[in-house]
PDB file of C-alpha atoms in Angstrom:
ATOM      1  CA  UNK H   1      24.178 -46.213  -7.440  1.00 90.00           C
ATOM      2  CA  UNK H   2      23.961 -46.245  -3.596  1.00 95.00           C
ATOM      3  CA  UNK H   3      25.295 -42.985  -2.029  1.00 97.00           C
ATOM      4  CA  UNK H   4      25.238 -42.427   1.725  1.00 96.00           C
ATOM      5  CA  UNK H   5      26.443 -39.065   3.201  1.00 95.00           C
ATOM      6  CA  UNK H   6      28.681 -38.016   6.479  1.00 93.00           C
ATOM      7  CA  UNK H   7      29.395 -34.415   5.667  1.00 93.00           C
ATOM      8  CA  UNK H   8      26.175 -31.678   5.603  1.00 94.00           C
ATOM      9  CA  UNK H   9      27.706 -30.069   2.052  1.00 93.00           C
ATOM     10  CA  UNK H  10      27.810 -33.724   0.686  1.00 94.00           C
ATOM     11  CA  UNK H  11      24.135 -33.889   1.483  1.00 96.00           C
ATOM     12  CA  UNK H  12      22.948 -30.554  -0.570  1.00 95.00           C
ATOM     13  CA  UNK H  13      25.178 -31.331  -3.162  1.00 96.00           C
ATOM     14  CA  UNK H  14      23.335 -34.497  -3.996  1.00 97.00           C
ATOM     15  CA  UNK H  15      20.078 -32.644  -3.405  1.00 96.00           C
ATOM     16  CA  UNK H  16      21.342 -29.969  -6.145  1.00 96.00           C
ATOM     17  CA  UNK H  17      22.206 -33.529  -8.707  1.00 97.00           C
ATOM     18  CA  UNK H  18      18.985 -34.910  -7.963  1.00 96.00           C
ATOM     19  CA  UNK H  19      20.123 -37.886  -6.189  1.00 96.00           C
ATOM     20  CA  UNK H  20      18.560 -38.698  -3.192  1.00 96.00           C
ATOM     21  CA  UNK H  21      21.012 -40.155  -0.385  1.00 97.00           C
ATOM     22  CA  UNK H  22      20.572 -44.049   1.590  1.00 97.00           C
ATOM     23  CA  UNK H  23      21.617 -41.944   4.756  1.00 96.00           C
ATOM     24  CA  UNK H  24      23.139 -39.405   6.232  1.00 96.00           C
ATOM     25  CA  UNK H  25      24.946 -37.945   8.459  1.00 94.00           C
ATOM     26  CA  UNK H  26      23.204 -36.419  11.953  1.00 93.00           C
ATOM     27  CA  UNK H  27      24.017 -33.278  11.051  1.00 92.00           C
ATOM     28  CA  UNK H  28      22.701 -33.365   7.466  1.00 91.00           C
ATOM     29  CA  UNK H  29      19.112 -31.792   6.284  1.00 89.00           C
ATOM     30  CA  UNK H  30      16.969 -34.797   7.132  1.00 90.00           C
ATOM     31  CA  UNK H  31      13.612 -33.855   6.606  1.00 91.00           C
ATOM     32  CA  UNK H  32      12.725 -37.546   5.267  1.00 92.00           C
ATOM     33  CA  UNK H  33      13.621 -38.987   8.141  1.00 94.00           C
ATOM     34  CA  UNK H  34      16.720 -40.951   6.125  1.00 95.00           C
ATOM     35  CA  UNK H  35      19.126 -43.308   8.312  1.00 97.00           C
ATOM     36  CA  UNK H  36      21.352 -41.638  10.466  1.00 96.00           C
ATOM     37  CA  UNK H  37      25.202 -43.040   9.864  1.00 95.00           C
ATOM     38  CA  UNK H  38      27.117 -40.669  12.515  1.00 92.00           C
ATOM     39  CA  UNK H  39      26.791 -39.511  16.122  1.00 91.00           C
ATOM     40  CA  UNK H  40      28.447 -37.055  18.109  1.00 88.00           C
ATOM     41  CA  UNK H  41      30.839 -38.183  21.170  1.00 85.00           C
ATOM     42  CA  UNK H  42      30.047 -34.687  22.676  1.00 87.00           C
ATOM     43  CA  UNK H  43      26.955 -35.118  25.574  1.00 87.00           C
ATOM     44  CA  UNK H  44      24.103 -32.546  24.609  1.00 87.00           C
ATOM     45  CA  UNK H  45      23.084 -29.557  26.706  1.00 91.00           C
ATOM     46  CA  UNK H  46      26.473 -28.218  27.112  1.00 93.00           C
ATOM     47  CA  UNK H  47      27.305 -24.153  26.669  1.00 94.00           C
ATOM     48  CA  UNK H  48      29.269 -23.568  24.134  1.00 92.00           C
ATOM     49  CA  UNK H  49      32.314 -22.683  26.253  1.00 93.00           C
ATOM     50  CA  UNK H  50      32.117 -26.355  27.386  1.00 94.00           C
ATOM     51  CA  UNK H  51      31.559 -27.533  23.860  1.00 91.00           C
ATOM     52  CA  UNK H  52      34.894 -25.282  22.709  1.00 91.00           C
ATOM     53  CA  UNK H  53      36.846 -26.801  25.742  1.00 92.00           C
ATOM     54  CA  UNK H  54      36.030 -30.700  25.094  1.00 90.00           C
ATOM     55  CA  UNK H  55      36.528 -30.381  21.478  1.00 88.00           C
ATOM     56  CA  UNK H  56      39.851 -28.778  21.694  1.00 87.00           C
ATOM     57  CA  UNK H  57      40.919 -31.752  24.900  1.00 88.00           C
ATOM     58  CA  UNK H  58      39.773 -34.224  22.689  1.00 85.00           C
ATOM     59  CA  UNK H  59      41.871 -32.613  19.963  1.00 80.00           C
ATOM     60  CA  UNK H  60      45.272 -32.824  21.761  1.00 83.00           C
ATOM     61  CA  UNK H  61      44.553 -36.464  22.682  1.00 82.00           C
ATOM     62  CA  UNK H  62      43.760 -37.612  19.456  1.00 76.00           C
ATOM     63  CA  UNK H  63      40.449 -38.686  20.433  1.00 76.00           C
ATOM     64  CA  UNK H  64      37.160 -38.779  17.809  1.00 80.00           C
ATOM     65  CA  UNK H  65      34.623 -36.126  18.195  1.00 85.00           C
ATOM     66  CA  UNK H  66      32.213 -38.742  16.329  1.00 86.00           C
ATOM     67  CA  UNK H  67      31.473 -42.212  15.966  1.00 88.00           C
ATOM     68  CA  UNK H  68      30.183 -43.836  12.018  1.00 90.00           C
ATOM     69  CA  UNK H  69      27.792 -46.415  13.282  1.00 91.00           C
ATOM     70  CA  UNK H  70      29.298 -49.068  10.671  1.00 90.00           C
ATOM     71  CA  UNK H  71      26.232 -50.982  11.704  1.00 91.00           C
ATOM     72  CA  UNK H  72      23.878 -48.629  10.041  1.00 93.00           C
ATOM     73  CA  UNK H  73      26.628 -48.943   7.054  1.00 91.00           C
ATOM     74  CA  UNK H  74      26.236 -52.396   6.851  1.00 91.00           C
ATOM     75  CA  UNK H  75      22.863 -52.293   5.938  1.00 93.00           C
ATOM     76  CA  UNK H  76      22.556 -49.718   4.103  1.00 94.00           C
ATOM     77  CA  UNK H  77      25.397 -50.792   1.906  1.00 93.00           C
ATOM     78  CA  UNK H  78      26.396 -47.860   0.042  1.00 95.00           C
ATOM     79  CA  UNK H  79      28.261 -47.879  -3.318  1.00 95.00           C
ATOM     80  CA  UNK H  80      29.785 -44.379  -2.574  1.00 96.00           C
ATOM     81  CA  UNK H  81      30.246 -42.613   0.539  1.00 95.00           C
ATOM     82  CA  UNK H  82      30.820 -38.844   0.381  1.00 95.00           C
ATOM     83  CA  UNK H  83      33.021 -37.424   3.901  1.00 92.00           C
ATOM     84  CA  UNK H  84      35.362 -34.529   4.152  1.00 89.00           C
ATOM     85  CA  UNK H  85      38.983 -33.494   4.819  1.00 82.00           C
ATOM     86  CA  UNK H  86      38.620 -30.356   5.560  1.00 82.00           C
ATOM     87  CA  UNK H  87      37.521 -30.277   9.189  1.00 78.00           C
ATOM     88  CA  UNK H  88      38.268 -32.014  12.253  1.00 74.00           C
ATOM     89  CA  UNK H  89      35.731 -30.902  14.438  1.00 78.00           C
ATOM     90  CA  UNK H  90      32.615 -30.294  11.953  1.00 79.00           C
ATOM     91  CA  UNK H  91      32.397 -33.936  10.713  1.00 80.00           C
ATOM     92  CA  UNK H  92      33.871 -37.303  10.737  1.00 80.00           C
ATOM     93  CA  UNK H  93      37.888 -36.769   9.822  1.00 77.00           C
ATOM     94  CA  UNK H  94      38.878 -39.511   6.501  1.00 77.00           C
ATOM     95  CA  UNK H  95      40.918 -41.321   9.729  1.00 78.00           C
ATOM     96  CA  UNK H  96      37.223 -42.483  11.428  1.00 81.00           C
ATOM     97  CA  UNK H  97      35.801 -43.250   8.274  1.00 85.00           C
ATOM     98  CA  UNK H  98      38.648 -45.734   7.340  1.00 84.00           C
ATOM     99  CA  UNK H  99      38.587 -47.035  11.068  1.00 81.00           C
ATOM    100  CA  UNK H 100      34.546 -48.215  10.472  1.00 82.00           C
ATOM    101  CA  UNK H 101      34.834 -48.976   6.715  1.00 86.00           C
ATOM    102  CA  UNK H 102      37.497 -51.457   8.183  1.00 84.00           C
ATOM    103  CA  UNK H 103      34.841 -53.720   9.477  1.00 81.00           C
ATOM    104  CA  UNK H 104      32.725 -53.661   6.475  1.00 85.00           C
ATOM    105  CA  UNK H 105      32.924 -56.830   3.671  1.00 86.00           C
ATOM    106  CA  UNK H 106      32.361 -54.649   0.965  1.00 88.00           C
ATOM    107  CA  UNK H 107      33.775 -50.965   1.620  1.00 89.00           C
ATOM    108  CA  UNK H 108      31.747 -48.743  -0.839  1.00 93.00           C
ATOM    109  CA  UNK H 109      34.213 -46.083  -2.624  1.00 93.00           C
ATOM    110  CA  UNK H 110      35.032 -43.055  -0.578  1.00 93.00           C
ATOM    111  CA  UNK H 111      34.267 -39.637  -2.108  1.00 94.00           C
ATOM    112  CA  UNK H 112      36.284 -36.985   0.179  1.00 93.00           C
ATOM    113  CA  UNK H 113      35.175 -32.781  -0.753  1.00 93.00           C
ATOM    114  CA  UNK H 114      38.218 -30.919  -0.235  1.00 90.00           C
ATOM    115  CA  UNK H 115      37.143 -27.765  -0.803  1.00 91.00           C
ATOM    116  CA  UNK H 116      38.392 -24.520   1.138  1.00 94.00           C
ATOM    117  CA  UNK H 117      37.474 -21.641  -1.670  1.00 96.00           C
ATOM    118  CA  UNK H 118      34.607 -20.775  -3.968  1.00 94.00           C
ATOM    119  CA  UNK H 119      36.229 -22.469  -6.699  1.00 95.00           C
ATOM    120  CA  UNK H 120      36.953 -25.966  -4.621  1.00 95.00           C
ATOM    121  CA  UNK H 121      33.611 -26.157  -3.834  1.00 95.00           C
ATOM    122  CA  UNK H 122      32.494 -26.226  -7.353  1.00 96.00           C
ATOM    123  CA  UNK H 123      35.527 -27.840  -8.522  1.00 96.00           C
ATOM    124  CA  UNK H 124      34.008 -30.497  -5.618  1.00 96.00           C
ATOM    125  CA  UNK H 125      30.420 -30.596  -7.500  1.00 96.00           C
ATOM    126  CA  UNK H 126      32.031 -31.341 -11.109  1.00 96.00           C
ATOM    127  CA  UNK H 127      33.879 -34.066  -9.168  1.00 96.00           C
ATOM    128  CA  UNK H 128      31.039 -35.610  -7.313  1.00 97.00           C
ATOM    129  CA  UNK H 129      29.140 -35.296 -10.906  1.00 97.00           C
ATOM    130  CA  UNK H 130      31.740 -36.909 -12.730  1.00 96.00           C
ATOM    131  CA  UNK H 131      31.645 -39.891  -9.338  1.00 96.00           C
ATOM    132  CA  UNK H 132      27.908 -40.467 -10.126  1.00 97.00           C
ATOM    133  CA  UNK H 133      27.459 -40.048 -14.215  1.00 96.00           C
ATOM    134  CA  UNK H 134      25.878 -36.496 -13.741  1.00 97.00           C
ATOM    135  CA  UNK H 135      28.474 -34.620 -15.567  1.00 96.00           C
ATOM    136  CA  UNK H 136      25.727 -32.276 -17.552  1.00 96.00           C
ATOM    137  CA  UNK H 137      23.879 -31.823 -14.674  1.00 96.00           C
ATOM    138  CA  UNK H 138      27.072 -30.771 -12.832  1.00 97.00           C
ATOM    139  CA  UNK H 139      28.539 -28.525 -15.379  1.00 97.00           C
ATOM    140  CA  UNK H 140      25.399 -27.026 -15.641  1.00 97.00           C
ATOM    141  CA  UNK H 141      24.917 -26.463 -11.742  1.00 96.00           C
ATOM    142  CA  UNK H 142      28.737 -24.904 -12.117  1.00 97.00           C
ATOM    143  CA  UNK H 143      28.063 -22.521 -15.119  1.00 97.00           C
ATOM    144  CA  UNK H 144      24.607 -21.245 -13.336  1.00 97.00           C
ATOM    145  CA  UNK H 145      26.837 -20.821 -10.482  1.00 96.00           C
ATOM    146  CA  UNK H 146      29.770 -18.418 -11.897  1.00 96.00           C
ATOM    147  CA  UNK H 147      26.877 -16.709 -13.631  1.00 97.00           C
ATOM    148  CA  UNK H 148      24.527 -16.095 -10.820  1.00 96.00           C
ATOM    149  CA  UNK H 149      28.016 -14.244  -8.752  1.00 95.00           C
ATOM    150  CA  UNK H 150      29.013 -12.240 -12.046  1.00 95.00           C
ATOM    151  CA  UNK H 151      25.510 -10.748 -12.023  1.00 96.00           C
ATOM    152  CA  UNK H 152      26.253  -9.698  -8.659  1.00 95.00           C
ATOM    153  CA  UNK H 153      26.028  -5.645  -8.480  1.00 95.00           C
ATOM    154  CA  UNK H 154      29.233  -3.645  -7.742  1.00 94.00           C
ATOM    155  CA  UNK H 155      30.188  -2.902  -3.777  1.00 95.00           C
ATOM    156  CA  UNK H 156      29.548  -0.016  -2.539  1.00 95.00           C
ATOM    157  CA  UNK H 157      32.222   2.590  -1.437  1.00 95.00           C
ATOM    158  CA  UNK H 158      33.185   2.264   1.117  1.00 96.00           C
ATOM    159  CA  UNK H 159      32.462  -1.121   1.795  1.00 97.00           C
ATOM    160  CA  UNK H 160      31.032  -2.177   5.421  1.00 98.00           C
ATOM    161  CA  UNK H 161      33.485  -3.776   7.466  1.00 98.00           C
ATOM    162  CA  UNK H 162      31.778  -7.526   8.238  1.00 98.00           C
ATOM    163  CA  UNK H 163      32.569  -9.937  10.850  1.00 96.00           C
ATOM    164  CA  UNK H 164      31.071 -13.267  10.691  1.00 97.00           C
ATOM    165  CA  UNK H 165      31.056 -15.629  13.533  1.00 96.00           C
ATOM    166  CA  UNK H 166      30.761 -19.068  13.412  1.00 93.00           C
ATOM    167  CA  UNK H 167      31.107 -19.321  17.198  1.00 93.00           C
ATOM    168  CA  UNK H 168      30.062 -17.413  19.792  1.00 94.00           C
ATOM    169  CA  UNK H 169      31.688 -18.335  22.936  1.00 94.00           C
ATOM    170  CA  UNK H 170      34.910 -18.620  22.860  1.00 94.00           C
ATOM    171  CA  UNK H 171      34.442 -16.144  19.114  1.00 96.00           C
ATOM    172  CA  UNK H 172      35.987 -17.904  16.330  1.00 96.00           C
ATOM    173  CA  UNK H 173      35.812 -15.792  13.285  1.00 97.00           C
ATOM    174  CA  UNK H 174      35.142 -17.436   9.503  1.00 96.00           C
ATOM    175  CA  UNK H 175      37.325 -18.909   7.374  1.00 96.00           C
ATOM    176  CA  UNK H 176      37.567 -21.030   4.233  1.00 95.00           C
ATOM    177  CA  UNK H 177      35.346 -19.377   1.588  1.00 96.00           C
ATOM    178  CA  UNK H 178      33.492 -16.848   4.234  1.00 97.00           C
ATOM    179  CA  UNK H 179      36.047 -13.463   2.586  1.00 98.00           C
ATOM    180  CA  UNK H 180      35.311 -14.362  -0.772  1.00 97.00           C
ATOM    181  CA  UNK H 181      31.496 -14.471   0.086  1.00 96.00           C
ATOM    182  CA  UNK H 182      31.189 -11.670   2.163  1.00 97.00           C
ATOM    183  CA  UNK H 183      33.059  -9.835  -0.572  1.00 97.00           C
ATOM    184  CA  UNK H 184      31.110 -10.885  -3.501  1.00 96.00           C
ATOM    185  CA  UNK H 185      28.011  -9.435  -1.403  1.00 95.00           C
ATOM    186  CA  UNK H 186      29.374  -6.005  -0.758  1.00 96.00           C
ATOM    187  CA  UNK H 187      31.311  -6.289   1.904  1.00 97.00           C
ATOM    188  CA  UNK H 188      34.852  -5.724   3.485  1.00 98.00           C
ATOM    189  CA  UNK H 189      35.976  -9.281   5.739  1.00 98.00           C
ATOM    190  CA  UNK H 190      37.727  -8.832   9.133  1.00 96.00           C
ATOM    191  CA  UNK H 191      38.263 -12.903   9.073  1.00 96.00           C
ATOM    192  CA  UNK H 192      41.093 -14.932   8.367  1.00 96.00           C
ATOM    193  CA  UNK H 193      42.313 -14.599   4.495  1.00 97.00           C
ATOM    194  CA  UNK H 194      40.428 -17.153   1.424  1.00 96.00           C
ATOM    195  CA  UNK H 195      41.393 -20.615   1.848  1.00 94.00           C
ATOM    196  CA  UNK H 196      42.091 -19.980   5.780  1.00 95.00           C
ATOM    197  CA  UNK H 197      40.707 -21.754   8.574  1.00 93.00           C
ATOM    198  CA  UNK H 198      38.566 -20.342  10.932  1.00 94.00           C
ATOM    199  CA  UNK H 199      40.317 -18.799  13.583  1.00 94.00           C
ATOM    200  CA  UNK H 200      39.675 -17.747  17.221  1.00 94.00           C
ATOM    201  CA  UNK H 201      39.883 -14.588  18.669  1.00 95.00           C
ATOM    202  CA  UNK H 202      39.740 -12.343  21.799  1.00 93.00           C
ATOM    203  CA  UNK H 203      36.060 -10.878  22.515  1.00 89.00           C
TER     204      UNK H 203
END
């Protein structure tokens, strides 16, 4: 099976199955120098404040932050495609990908991770196993998983207060699965709740 990738996560996943990808995404680890399917709409060399303020313009206009060069799809000719629904500003939204599959004779399947907690993400990775015939692998992957944050020693008491930043100017603080890491490793999260999205906040 042909698999391309537009989503970072959907790349490492298919690293951690042992399937190697017909492209990816230009965000994705790309140290083979794979096709690149995606490309940002934002110019590079902006600060970050710029960056924040074009994103959330583009946002309220309903304008793409990325364009899927269907070209690139074309030849590749992927069986599977894996994109997310998670995010509208990290990678292509399901909306863009169904605008360039459009164009294609022979749209390959579309795999969409959905995950916004620990247990999405691997509930994601049996998915994408079950998508490609990889179940064992998958399950296993899972299982070592759950087993690996079990082992995990107790927090200390108290707990250090954590903020993580995924953006620096304006700060946006974590969200999605950031608590329940930061609290597996000891810590006490000053982000948004599990299964929240990131959220900005004053400096």
């Amino acid at each position: 099976m042909r698999v391309a990738s537009l989503v970072p996560a959907g790349t490492l996943y298919l690293e951690a199955l042992g399937v190697e990808p017909v492209g990816v995404s230009h965000s994705c680890p790309n140290p083979r120098g794979l096709p690149v399917l995606t490309e940002s709409l934002i110019p590079p060399g902006l600060s970050q404040e710029e960056i924040d303020r074009r994103v959330r313009e583009a946002y309220r206009q309903g304008l793409s932050l990325y364009r899927v060069r269907e070209e690139v799809l074309l030849e590749l000719a992927p069986d599977l495609l894996l994109t997310q629904g998670v995010c509208e500003v990290c990678a292509p939204t399901p909306r863009e990908v169904e605008g360039a599959l459009a164009f294609l004779p022979r749209p390959p399947r579309v795999f969409e991770l959905r995950g916004t907690r620990l247990a999405d993400l691997f509930r994601d990775l049996r998915r994408l196993g079950e998508a490609l015939g990889l179940e064992g692998r998958a399950e296993a992957l899972v299982e070592g998983l759950w087993a690996r944050l079990a082992a995990l020693p107790p927090p200390p008491s108290p707990r250090p207060r954590v903020a993580f930043l995924e953006w620096l100017d304006p700060p946006y603080l974590g969200g999605h699965w950031v608590r329940e890491v930061v609290e597996a490793a000891g810590g006490a999260y000053l982000g948004p709740e599990a299964g929240a999205p990131s959220r900005r906040v004053p400096p």
